[in-house]
Amino acid sequence: MAMHANAAVELNGELSQGALIRAKVQPGTQVFLNDQAIKVNPQGQFVFGFARDAQSEQMLKLVYPDGLTELKPLKINTREYKIQNITGISKKIMQPDPKAQARAAQDSKQVKQARSQFTASDAFTQQFIWPLTGRISGVYGSQRIYNGKPGTPHYGVDIAAKTGTVVVAPADGVISLSVPDMFYSGGTMIIDHGYGVSSSFLHLSKLYVQPGQLVKQGDKVAEVGSTGRSTGPHLDWRINWYQVRLDPETVVPSMKSVVAKQ
């Protein structure tokens, strides 16, 4: 991770689309990203992230305890994403029936609510670990064009694994959502790591924990499945900063290096 140690603010993480940035300033400093206030913990630590298609020019504003204000321009690296064209998809798959759409909308509302909450945990400062290891079968930012119509980009990293493979917590947190049967995502769990950072696990076959339950990094929380709209067993792991969808691979060592050590 890059660190700008001589500046008044330390930024840990790559300044690129999809990245989670963890940072530190003098305690008591107010922080704004493009005029959006960012919560800073009592130790001066804070966190933010850049969306898949974030603009390359961003501005960090720091208001120090003595009233001095500093503007810090941020240059965000743009990324190229994997785009796949698929034709011949049936209308039923392209457009679910009204009942299914209503159910999916209710699911989406629950997920959004879970990702909106703020907790004062500093678990977001931990070095995250992979929730399981295996072959990466899907990457963040990729997108399929169905019958000429762009689909929603993929906002997680897919790890291929057999149904029943245990999933562990990538960092400490509290369970903010645990639902066994959402329409698109099937068994779905969200872990709140504090200050807006959360992990989501999709297509689970079994969920071990309930909302409000505290978990520690490495705790067993669920099992891989192929529930919901899934073509095969895998874990879809997602990272959010509130509603901003981020790339989980920006917060963990490379899968290749982790597997090599096992």
XYZ file of N, CA and C in Angstrom:
786
model
N 0.832 -1.191 0.000
C 0.000 0.000 0.000
C 0.875 1.252 0.000
N 0.452 2.230 -0.776
C 1.206 3.465 -0.835
C 0.958 4.278 0.432
N 1.979 4.983 0.905
C 1.818 5.860 2.069
C 2.550 7.159 1.817
N 1.839 8.269 2.023
C 2.437 9.577 1.859
C 2.765 10.086 3.262
N 3.881 9.621 3.786
C 4.174 9.768 5.216
C 4.545 11.188 5.622
N 5.057 11.996 4.696
C 5.524 13.325 5.056
C 4.424 14.376 4.986
N 3.265 13.989 4.527
C 2.152 14.927 4.438
C 1.426 14.991 5.781
N 0.561 15.995 5.922
C -0.212 16.136 7.149
C -1.277 15.050 7.246
N -1.549 14.390 6.132
C -2.489 13.275 6.120
C -1.784 12.064 5.518
N -1.944 10.922 6.142
C -1.394 9.675 5.609
C -2.508 8.931 4.905
N -2.272 8.563 3.648
C -3.257 7.818 2.864
C -2.717 6.432 2.582
N -3.439 5.422 3.013
C -3.033 4.037 2.800
C -3.966 3.373 1.806
N -3.436 3.028 0.645
C -4.232 2.426 -0.405
C -3.895 3.066 -1.736
N -4.238 2.378 -2.803
C -3.977 2.901 -4.141
C -5.089 3.853 -4.554
N -4.728 5.039 -5.024
C -5.727 6.005 -5.460
C -6.235 5.594 -6.838
N -7.226 4.724 -6.842
C -7.772 4.230 -8.098
C -9.255 3.956 -7.948
N -9.943 3.856 -9.068
C -11.357 3.510 -9.062
C -11.547 2.175 -8.345
N -12.568 2.114 -7.477
C -12.881 0.889 -6.748
C -12.090 0.670 -5.475
N -11.187 1.578 -5.142
C -10.284 1.348 -3.998
C -10.845 1.884 -2.687
N -10.545 1.157 -1.614
C -10.799 1.618 -0.258
C -9.526 2.281 0.248
N -9.660 3.499 0.770
C -8.511 4.255 1.279
C -8.674 4.440 2.786
N -7.691 3.988 3.528
C -7.681 4.207 4.970
C -6.637 5.279 5.272
N -6.971 6.199 6.148
C -6.141 7.386 6.305
C -6.049 7.823 7.768
N -5.101 8.740 8.008
C -4.914 9.248 9.368
C -4.487 10.709 9.319
N -5.066 11.483 10.230
C -4.718 12.896 10.373
C -4.528 13.198 11.858
N -4.138 14.431 12.135
C -4.047 14.869 13.522
C -5.431 14.773 14.158
N -5.550 14.139 15.329
C -6.860 14.050 15.984
C -7.511 15.421 16.104
N -8.802 15.462 15.885
C -9.527 16.729 15.946
C -9.671 17.422 14.610
N -9.025 16.894 13.586
C -9.118 17.466 12.248
C -10.452 17.092 11.614
N -11.070 18.050 10.925
C -12.276 17.763 10.145
C -11.857 17.417 8.716
N -12.514 16.428 8.136
C -12.151 15.950 6.803
C -13.363 15.987 5.882
N -13.146 16.441 4.652
C -14.198 16.489 3.645
C -13.661 15.925 2.341
N -14.442 15.078 1.678
C -14.113 14.584 0.343
C -15.122 15.198 -0.618
N -14.628 16.078 -1.503
C -15.522 16.789 -2.432
C -16.697 17.423 -1.685
N -16.387 18.051 -0.547
C -17.359 18.758 0.307
C -18.265 17.833 1.111
N -18.088 16.510 0.990
C -18.837 15.570 1.831
C -18.053 15.333 3.114
N -18.659 15.612 4.256
C -17.984 15.415 5.543
C -17.747 13.936 5.787
N -16.543 13.612 6.266
C -16.179 12.232 6.581
C -15.919 12.131 8.077
N -16.511 11.135 8.706
C -16.321 10.948 10.139
C -14.897 10.481 10.421
N -14.287 11.076 11.446
C -12.919 10.760 11.859
C -12.972 10.246 13.295
N -12.276 9.137 13.575
C -12.342 8.612 14.938
C -11.432 9.413 15.876
N -11.541 9.197 17.190
C -10.765 10.005 18.141
C -9.252 9.921 17.938
N -8.770 8.854 17.285
C -7.335 8.716 17.021
C -6.912 9.391 15.708
N -7.868 10.007 15.018
C -7.549 10.669 13.751
C -7.621 9.754 12.542
N -8.161 8.544 12.716
C -8.265 7.597 11.598
C -9.616 7.751 10.902
N -9.590 7.625 9.576
C -10.841 7.673 8.818
C -10.687 6.836 7.554
N -11.788 6.704 6.827
C -11.799 5.816 5.673
C -12.761 6.374 4.624
N -12.451 6.125 3.360
C -13.357 6.491 2.272
C -13.019 5.624 1.072
N -13.821 5.746 0.009
C -13.566 4.905 -1.156
C -14.034 5.566 -2.431
N -13.556 5.026 -3.550
C -13.886 5.567 -4.865
C -14.696 4.540 -5.659
N -15.792 4.977 -6.240
C -16.676 4.098 -6.993
C -16.008 3.569 -8.259
N -16.655 2.587 -8.868
C -16.144 1.952 -10.091
C -15.826 2.960 -11.178
N -16.674 3.967 -11.325
C -16.498 4.958 -12.385
C -16.206 6.345 -11.820
N -15.512 6.390 -10.693
C -15.200 7.661 -10.037
C -14.417 8.582 -10.967
N -14.690 9.877 -10.853
C -13.961 10.875 -11.632
C -12.489 10.883 -11.223
N -11.626 11.206 -12.181
C -10.182 11.153 -11.914
C -9.698 12.297 -11.029
N -10.468 13.371 -10.952
C -10.080 14.517 -10.115
C -10.968 14.556 -8.876
N -10.350 14.427 -7.710
C -11.073 14.489 -6.440
C -10.362 15.481 -5.528
N -11.078 15.976 -4.512
C -10.484 16.960 -3.607
C -10.730 16.580 -2.149
N -9.648 16.495 -1.393
C -9.717 16.245 0.048
C -9.464 17.566 0.751
N -10.366 17.942 1.642
C -10.194 19.177 2.416
C -10.006 18.832 3.876
N -8.965 19.399 4.474
C -8.641 19.152 5.879
C -8.753 20.466 6.644
N -9.533 20.461 7.709
C -9.637 21.632 8.581
C -9.034 21.236 9.924
N -7.836 21.753 10.202
C -7.089 21.355 11.394
C -7.665 22.006 12.652
N -7.342 21.453 13.829
C -7.890 21.977 15.082
C -7.632 23.470 15.292
N -6.527 23.994 14.728
C -6.230 25.425 14.896
C -6.953 26.297 13.875
N -7.795 25.663 13.028
C -8.566 26.419 12.050
C -7.941 26.493 10.672
N -6.671 26.093 10.548
C -6.010 26.112 9.248
C -6.673 25.100 8.315
N -6.922 25.512 7.086
C -7.549 24.646 6.084
C -6.557 24.301 4.989
N -6.495 23.023 4.620
C -5.633 22.578 3.526
C -6.474 21.841 2.481
N -6.254 22.175 1.221
C -6.895 21.462 0.124
C -5.872 20.526 -0.497
N -6.240 19.262 -0.624
C -5.319 18.259 -1.165
C -5.959 17.605 -2.388
N -5.562 18.002 -3.604
C -6.107 17.362 -4.806
C -5.666 15.900 -4.876
N -6.582 15.038 -5.293
C -6.285 13.616 -5.448
C -6.478 13.228 -6.905
N -5.478 12.596 -7.483
C -5.553 12.113 -8.860
C -5.891 10.630 -8.815
N -7.057 10.252 -9.340
C -7.543 8.886 -9.250
C -7.243 8.137 -10.548
N -6.574 7.009 -10.425
C -6.279 6.189 -11.603
C -7.557 5.533 -12.116
N -7.761 5.594 -13.430
C -8.911 4.930 -14.027
C -8.543 3.495 -14.379
N -9.549 2.630 -14.431
C -9.321 1.216 -14.709
C -10.108 0.779 -15.943
N -9.610 -0.261 -16.596
C -10.351 -0.883 -17.675
C -11.000 -2.156 -17.132
N -12.268 -2.357 -17.476
C -13.012 -3.483 -16.942
C -13.354 -4.487 -18.035
N -13.531 -5.720 -17.600
C -13.856 -6.806 -18.520
C -15.320 -6.687 -18.966
N -15.544 -6.530 -20.277
C -16.886 -6.402 -20.836
C -17.172 -7.616 -21.720
N -18.335 -8.248 -21.516
C -18.697 -9.466 -22.255
C -20.073 -9.300 -22.889
N -20.164 -9.562 -24.196
C -21.435 -9.486 -24.908
C -22.105 -10.859 -24.957
N -23.389 -10.921 -24.553
C -24.140 -12.177 -24.554
C -25.466 -11.951 -25.275
N -25.772 -12.819 -26.225
C -27.027 -12.696 -26.955
C -27.871 -13.954 -26.766
N -29.146 -13.882 -27.148
C -30.029 -15.040 -27.063
C -30.592 -15.290 -25.687
N -30.544 -14.283 -24.804
C -31.092 -14.449 -23.452
C -32.623 -14.330 -23.513
N -33.339 -15.240 -22.864
C -34.803 -15.225 -22.902
C -35.359 -14.007 -22.181
N -36.544 -13.576 -22.617
C -37.193 -12.404 -22.031
C -37.498 -12.631 -20.547
N -37.831 -13.869 -20.182
C -38.158 -14.191 -18.783
C -36.978 -13.913 -17.862
N -35.781 -14.242 -18.336
C -34.579 -13.996 -17.532
C -34.245 -12.511 -17.519
N -34.404 -11.872 -18.678
C -34.100 -10.447 -18.783
C -35.029 -9.610 -17.910
N -36.294 -10.017 -17.813
C -37.278 -9.233 -17.075
C -38.141 -10.152 -16.204
N -37.760 -10.314 -14.918
C -38.535 -11.174 -14.016
C -39.969 -10.679 -13.889
N -40.868 -11.585 -13.456
C -42.269 -11.205 -13.310
C -42.435 -10.164 -12.197
N -43.571 -9.435 -12.196
C -43.782 -8.349 -11.222
C -43.611 -8.777 -9.769
N -44.065 -9.991 -9.436
C -43.940 -10.477 -8.054
C -42.472 -10.610 -7.668
N -41.655 -11.154 -8.585
C -40.225 -11.304 -8.334
C -39.553 -9.940 -8.233
N -39.973 -9.010 -9.081
C -39.412 -7.663 -9.040
C -39.715 -6.972 -7.712
N -40.915 -7.155 -7.208
C -41.304 -6.552 -5.927
C -40.478 -7.132 -4.786
N -40.278 -8.446 -4.840
C -39.459 -9.106 -3.814
C -38.021 -8.604 -3.867
N -37.489 -8.476 -5.090
C -36.118 -7.991 -5.251
C -35.975 -6.555 -4.750
N -36.990 -5.746 -4.967
C -36.962 -4.354 -4.503
C -36.936 -4.286 -2.977
N -37.701 -5.175 -2.324
C -37.705 -5.230 -0.858
C -36.345 -5.693 -0.335
N -35.751 -6.679 -1.021
C -34.409 -7.142 -0.648
C -33.413 -5.990 -0.724
N -33.478 -5.246 -1.831
C -32.555 -4.133 -2.063
C -32.691 -3.069 -0.971
N -33.923 -2.846 -0.529
C -34.170 -1.869 0.537
C -33.495 -2.301 1.840
N -33.584 -3.603 2.157
C -32.936 -4.116 3.375
C -31.420 -3.966 3.312
N -30.863 -4.292 2.130
C -29.413 -4.203 1.958
C -28.948 -2.757 2.086
N -29.661 -1.845 1.439
C -29.294 -0.431 1.489
C -29.335 0.099 2.910
N -30.363 -0.319 3.663
C -30.490 0.116 5.058
C -29.311 -0.387 5.893
N -28.920 -1.646 5.676
C -27.797 -2.211 6.430
C -26.496 -1.473 6.120
N -26.333 -1.061 4.871
C -25.106 -0.371 4.468
C -25.109 1.115 4.819
N -26.256 1.628 5.239
C -26.362 3.052 5.565
C -25.949 3.356 6.995
N -25.962 2.350 7.853
C -25.764 2.612 9.271
C -24.307 2.930 9.600
N -24.151 3.703 10.674
C -22.815 4.059 11.160
C -22.588 3.427 12.520
N -21.446 2.750 12.677
C -21.013 2.290 13.992
C -19.588 2.775 14.215
N -19.235 2.968 15.468
C -17.950 3.569 15.810
C -16.808 2.561 15.930
N -17.005 1.334 15.446
C -15.944 0.331 15.502
C -14.759 0.740 14.634
N -13.554 0.434 15.103
C -12.355 0.733 14.300
C -11.837 -0.515 13.581
N -12.717 -1.531 13.415
C -12.312 -2.760 12.716
C -11.878 -2.481 11.277
N -12.344 -1.374 10.706
C -11.966 -1.033 9.332
C -10.462 -0.804 9.181
N -9.766 -0.568 10.297
C -8.322 -0.325 10.235
C -7.511 -1.620 10.149
N -8.147 -2.774 10.365
C -7.431 -4.048 10.329
C -6.938 -4.393 8.922
N -5.914 -5.236 8.854
C -5.521 -5.832 7.578
C -6.517 -6.952 7.303
N -7.345 -6.794 6.299
C -8.373 -7.789 5.997
C -7.743 -9.086 5.481
N -8.459 -10.185 5.689
C -8.048 -11.480 5.151
C -9.131 -11.964 4.177
N -8.771 -12.887 3.292
C -9.758 -13.478 2.394
C -10.747 -14.313 3.202
N -12.053 -14.225 2.918
C -13.039 -15.037 3.642
C -12.931 -16.523 3.315
N -12.302 -16.847 2.193
C -11.916 -18.215 1.848
C -10.939 -18.106 0.687
N -10.208 -19.167 0.426
C -9.259 -19.129 -0.688
C -9.703 -20.079 -1.787
N -9.325 -19.752 -3.000
C -9.704 -20.580 -4.135
C -9.526 -19.828 -5.438
N -10.049 -20.406 -6.496
C -9.926 -19.797 -7.823
C -10.870 -18.610 -7.947
N -10.343 -17.472 -8.381
C -11.177 -16.300 -8.611
C -11.872 -16.466 -9.955
N -13.203 -16.549 -9.932
C -13.980 -16.812 -11.144
C -14.728 -15.583 -11.654
N -14.687 -14.505 -10.904
C -15.343 -13.272 -11.330
C -14.683 -12.092 -10.643
N -14.529 -10.987 -11.367
C -13.808 -9.841 -10.815
C -14.695 -8.598 -10.750
N -14.289 -7.686 -9.904
C -14.986 -6.417 -9.701
C -14.979 -5.581 -10.986
N -16.112 -4.942 -11.223
C -16.198 -4.004 -12.331
C -16.570 -4.603 -13.661
N -16.508 -5.931 -13.781
C -16.830 -6.573 -15.054
C -18.319 -6.366 -15.366
N -18.655 -6.435 -16.637
C -20.028 -6.141 -17.037
C -20.417 -6.978 -18.248
N -21.668 -7.435 -18.269
C -22.190 -8.174 -19.408
C -23.223 -7.339 -20.150
N -23.165 -7.418 -21.469
C -24.139 -6.752 -22.328
C -25.106 -7.831 -22.808
N -26.357 -7.807 -22.310
C -27.339 -8.840 -22.645
C -28.236 -8.367 -23.796
N -28.181 -9.103 -24.897
C -29.012 -8.746 -26.056
C -28.854 -7.266 -26.409
N -27.641 -6.760 -26.257
C -27.365 -5.369 -26.595
C -27.660 -4.375 -25.493
N -28.201 -4.844 -24.351
C -28.540 -3.957 -23.239
C -27.547 -4.159 -22.090
N -26.841 -3.096 -21.672
C -25.854 -3.242 -20.592
C -26.496 -3.714 -19.294
N -25.921 -4.751 -18.703
C -26.382 -5.218 -17.411
C -25.689 -4.452 -16.299
N -26.119 -4.676 -15.070
C -25.474 -4.045 -13.927
C -24.053 -4.596 -13.782
N -23.057 -3.740 -13.596
C -21.690 -4.246 -13.414
C -21.607 -5.184 -12.207
N -20.629 -6.057 -12.221
C -20.390 -6.944 -11.080
C -19.582 -6.182 -10.044
N -20.102 -6.123 -8.826
C -19.459 -5.297 -7.807
C -18.736 -6.098 -6.732
N -18.474 -7.372 -7.004
C -17.745 -8.167 -6.026
C -16.640 -8.958 -6.675
N -16.024 -9.810 -5.878
C -15.070 -10.783 -6.406
C -15.658 -12.163 -6.123
N -15.732 -12.993 -7.158
C -16.280 -14.343 -7.031
C -15.152 -15.336 -6.784
N -15.349 -16.196 -5.784
C -14.370 -17.233 -5.478
C -15.078 -18.579 -5.623
N -14.637 -19.369 -6.588
C -15.252 -20.671 -6.836
C -14.927 -21.625 -5.691
N -15.937 -22.310 -5.191
C -15.747 -23.273 -4.099
C -16.959 -24.187 -4.046
N -16.785 -25.349 -3.457
C -17.880 -26.314 -3.344
C -18.924 -25.830 -2.342
N -20.172 -26.198 -2.590
C -21.234 -25.921 -1.623
C -20.851 -26.516 -0.270
N -20.999 -25.716 0.770
C -20.645 -26.163 2.119
C -19.275 -25.701 2.578
N -18.472 -25.132 1.666
C -17.164 -24.590 2.065
C -17.386 -23.460 3.067
N -16.615 -23.480 4.139
C -16.802 -22.494 5.213
C -16.271 -21.120 4.806
N -17.037 -20.091 5.159
C -16.680 -18.690 4.925
C -16.379 -18.055 6.281
N -15.268 -17.315 6.371
C -14.901 -16.673 7.635
C -14.966 -15.157 7.516
N -15.056 -14.488 8.651
C -15.104 -13.024 8.673
C -13.752 -12.455 8.260
N -13.711 -11.549 7.272
C -12.439 -10.974 6.829
C -11.849 -9.975 7.815
N -12.677 -9.465 8.718
C -12.243 -8.542 9.770
C -13.294 -8.577 10.873
N -12.983 -7.980 12.009
C -13.957 -7.901 13.100
C -15.191 -7.135 12.628
N -16.302 -7.343 13.305
C -17.487 -6.569 12.958
C -18.729 -7.059 13.679
N -19.854 -6.495 13.298
C -21.153 -6.899 13.823
C -22.034 -7.254 12.632
N -22.817 -8.306 12.760
C -23.700 -8.731 11.678
C -24.858 -7.736 11.563
N -24.974 -7.113 10.395
C -26.047 -6.136 10.191
C -27.163 -6.679 9.316
N -26.926 -7.811 8.652
C -27.963 -8.450 7.834
C -27.642 -9.929 7.710
N -28.677 -10.764 7.828
C -28.504 -12.210 7.668
C -29.841 -12.783 7.200
N -29.956 -12.982 5.877
C -31.209 -13.424 5.255
C -30.916 -14.638 4.379
N -31.620 -15.748 4.555
C -31.289 -16.982 3.836
C -31.785 -17.076 2.394
N -32.698 -16.164 1.973
C -33.337 -16.421 0.679
C -33.718 -15.157 -0.091
N -32.794 -14.262 -0.356
C -33.092 -13.102 -1.191
C -33.211 -13.542 -2.665
N -33.986 -12.791 -3.454
C -34.308 -13.219 -4.809
C -33.060 -13.374 -5.685
N -32.279 -12.326 -5.801
C -31.100 -12.389 -6.659
C -29.898 -13.019 -5.962
N -29.681 -12.647 -4.711
C -28.437 -13.024 -4.030
C -28.571 -14.234 -3.110
N -29.780 -14.826 -3.003
C -29.947 -16.009 -2.165
C -29.588 -15.732 -0.717
N -28.850 -16.664 -0.087
C -28.387 -16.461 1.281
C -27.423 -15.279 1.317
N -27.799 -14.247 2.070
C -27.057 -12.978 2.039
C -26.709 -12.523 3.451
N -25.464 -12.117 3.637
C -24.994 -11.644 4.935
C -24.165 -10.379 4.764
N -24.331 -9.442 5.698
C -23.507 -8.228 5.706
C -22.866 -8.092 7.082
N -21.562 -7.844 7.087
C -20.810 -7.584 8.318
C -20.394 -6.119 8.311
N -20.758 -5.398 9.361
C -20.412 -3.984 9.512
C -19.057 -3.887 10.223
N -18.068 -3.299 9.538
C -16.719 -3.171 10.109
C -16.463 -1.786 10.709
N -17.471 -0.923 10.705
C -17.340 0.398 11.305
C -17.036 1.505 10.311
N -17.490 2.693 10.652
C -17.257 3.911 9.854
C -17.689 3.740 8.397
N -18.801 3.008 8.200
C -19.377 2.857 6.873
C -18.842 1.701 6.056
N -17.813 1.008 6.539
C -17.212 -0.094 5.780
C -17.944 -1.399 6.113
N -18.345 -2.124 5.078
C -19.034 -3.396 5.298
C -18.606 -4.435 4.280
N -18.738 -5.699 4.666
C -18.545 -6.839 3.765
C -19.890 -7.484 3.516
N -20.158 -7.849 2.262
C -21.366 -8.597 1.926
C -20.974 -9.941 1.337
N -21.709 -10.994 1.723
C -21.506 -12.331 1.174
C -22.816 -12.771 0.529
N -22.747 -13.232 -0.730
C -23.938 -13.593 -1.493
C -23.943 -15.078 -1.865
N -25.129 -15.611 -2.122
C -25.368 -16.977 -2.611
C -25.021 -18.055 -1.582
N -25.085 -17.711 -0.299
C -24.730 -18.651 0.768
C -25.755 -19.777 0.903
N -25.275 -20.962 1.267
C -26.170 -22.100 1.495
C -26.579 -22.213 2.962
N -25.745 -21.670 3.845
C -26.032 -21.754 5.279
C -25.426 -20.530 5.965
N -26.175 -19.939 6.904
C -25.711 -18.768 7.642
C -25.616 -19.131 9.112
N -24.479 -18.929 9.721
C -24.259 -19.335 11.108
C -24.626 -18.262 12.130
N -24.714 -17.007 11.708
C -24.837 -15.898 12.662
C -26.063 -15.046 12.355
N -26.489 -14.276 13.368
C -27.704 -13.476 13.274
C -27.396 -11.987 13.451
N -28.285 -11.107 12.976
C -28.075 -9.663 13.132
C -27.803 -9.277 14.588
N -26.857 -8.400 14.774
C -26.482 -7.941 16.108
C -25.349 -8.729 16.729
N -25.009 -9.874 16.141
C -23.963 -10.729 16.701
C -22.580 -10.183 16.357
N -21.694 -10.124 17.341
C -20.321 -9.677 17.127
C -19.481 -10.842 16.610
N -18.620 -10.571 15.648
C -17.715 -11.592 15.128
C -16.294 -11.039 15.107
N -15.339 -11.939 15.238
C -13.926 -11.572 15.167
C -13.356 -12.071 13.838
N -12.292 -11.443 13.410
C -11.644 -11.855 12.166
C -11.308 -13.347 12.231
N -11.693 -14.088 11.192
C -11.425 -15.519 11.135
C -12.545 -16.399 11.678
N -13.550 -15.791 12.324
C -14.691 -16.575 12.820
C -15.465 -17.175 11.647
N -15.949 -18.402 11.818
C -16.784 -19.030 10.796
C -18.168 -18.410 10.837
N -18.632 -17.903 9.684
C -19.911 -17.190 9.664
C -20.943 -17.797 8.723
N -20.490 -18.582 7.724
C -21.442 -19.083 6.729
C -20.807 -20.188 5.890
N -21.610 -20.709 4.939
C -21.115 -21.709 3.993
C -21.451 -21.292 2.567
N -20.561 -21.589 1.658
C -20.739 -21.301 0.234
C -21.955 -22.048 -0.308
N -22.632 -21.438 -1.272
C -23.747 -22.098 -1.923
C -23.929 -21.604 -3.343
N -25.110 -21.919 -3.886
C -25.472 -21.465 -5.230
C -26.920 -20.994 -5.199
N -27.293 -20.319 -4.117
C -28.668 -19.866 -3.922
C -28.930 -18.568 -4.678
N -30.205 -18.257 -4.865
C -30.559 -17.060 -5.618
C -30.296 -17.263 -7.104
N -29.985 -16.197 -7.806
C -29.706 -16.272 -9.240
C -28.217 -16.563 -9.421
N -27.861 -17.805 -9.317
C -26.469 -18.237 -9.406
C -26.371 -19.432 -10.341
N -25.302 -19.483 -11.126
C -25.127 -20.590 -12.078
C -24.253 -21.708 -11.544
N -23.743 -21.550 -10.323
C -22.885 -22.577 -9.734
C -22.383 -22.120 -8.386
N -21.922 -23.049 -7.544
C -21.473 -22.670 -6.199
C -20.241 -21.770 -6.213
N -20.329 -20.680 -5.491
C -19.210 -19.749 -5.344
C -19.570 -18.746 -4.253
N -18.570 -18.024 -3.781
C -18.812 -16.910 -2.864
C -18.637 -15.613 -3.632
N -19.643 -14.759 -3.583
C -19.545 -13.403 -4.121
C -19.329 -12.492 -2.916
N -18.087 -11.972 -2.796
C -17.723 -11.107 -1.662
C -17.663 -9.665 -2.135
N -18.337 -8.793 -1.401
C -18.371 -7.383 -1.766
C -17.956 -6.512 -0.590
N -17.340 -5.391 -0.910
C -16.952 -4.400 0.094
C -17.636 -3.080 -0.249
N -18.204 -2.434 0.746
C -18.836 -1.127 0.555
C -18.285 -0.103 1.527
N -18.292 1.152 1.118
C -18.166 2.288 2.032
C -19.515 2.999 1.930
N -20.380 2.756 2.929
C -21.782 3.142 2.841
C -22.362 2.562 1.541
N -22.857 3.405 0.611
C -23.451 2.879 -0.622
C -22.446 2.805 -1.773
N -21.202 3.187 -1.536
C -20.181 3.147 -2.588
C -19.623 1.732 -2.683
N -19.773 1.126 -3.856
C -19.347 -0.264 -4.058
C -17.860 -0.292 -4.434
N -17.089 -1.065 -3.682
C -15.637 -1.084 -3.834
C -15.129 -2.481 -4.210
N -13.873 -2.548 -4.572
C -13.238 -3.795 -4.988
C -12.575 -4.465 -3.785
N -13.076 -5.635 -3.351
C -12.477 -6.321 -2.197
C -10.985 -6.602 -2.373
N -10.545 -6.766 -3.622
C -9.126 -7.072 -3.841
C -8.209 -5.914 -3.474
N -8.782 -4.719 -3.202
C -7.950 -3.586 -2.793
C -7.645 -3.597 -1.295
N -8.251 -4.538 -0.542
C -8.028 -4.544 0.908
C -7.349 -5.814 1.413
N -6.997 -6.719 0.494
C -6.367 -7.982 0.901
C -5.105 -8.234 0.068
N -4.188 -9.074 0.568
C -3.055 -9.496 -0.254
C -3.571 -10.259 -1.466
N -2.770 -10.392 -2.496
C -3.211 -11.122 -3.684
C -3.550 -12.567 -3.318
N -4.561 -13.114 -3.976
C -4.958 -14.493 -3.732
C -3.781 -15.435 -3.989
N -3.031 -15.150 -5.039
C -1.892 -15.993 -5.407
C -0.886 -16.079 -4.268
N -0.582 -14.941 -3.618
C 0.403 -14.941 -2.531
C -0.114 -15.676 -1.311
N -1.423 -15.565 -1.049
C -2.014 -16.241 0.120
C -2.009 -17.750 -0.091
N -2.401 -18.196 -1.297
C -2.429 -19.621 -1.594
C -1.036 -20.220 -1.545
N -0.049 -19.448 -2.013
C 1.339 -19.916 -2.015
C 1.860 -20.204 -0.615
N 1.341 -19.467 0.374
C 1.787 -19.633 1.761
C 1.094 -20.815 2.452
N -0.029 -21.260 1.893
C -0.805 -22.324 2.540
C -0.142 -23.689 2.372
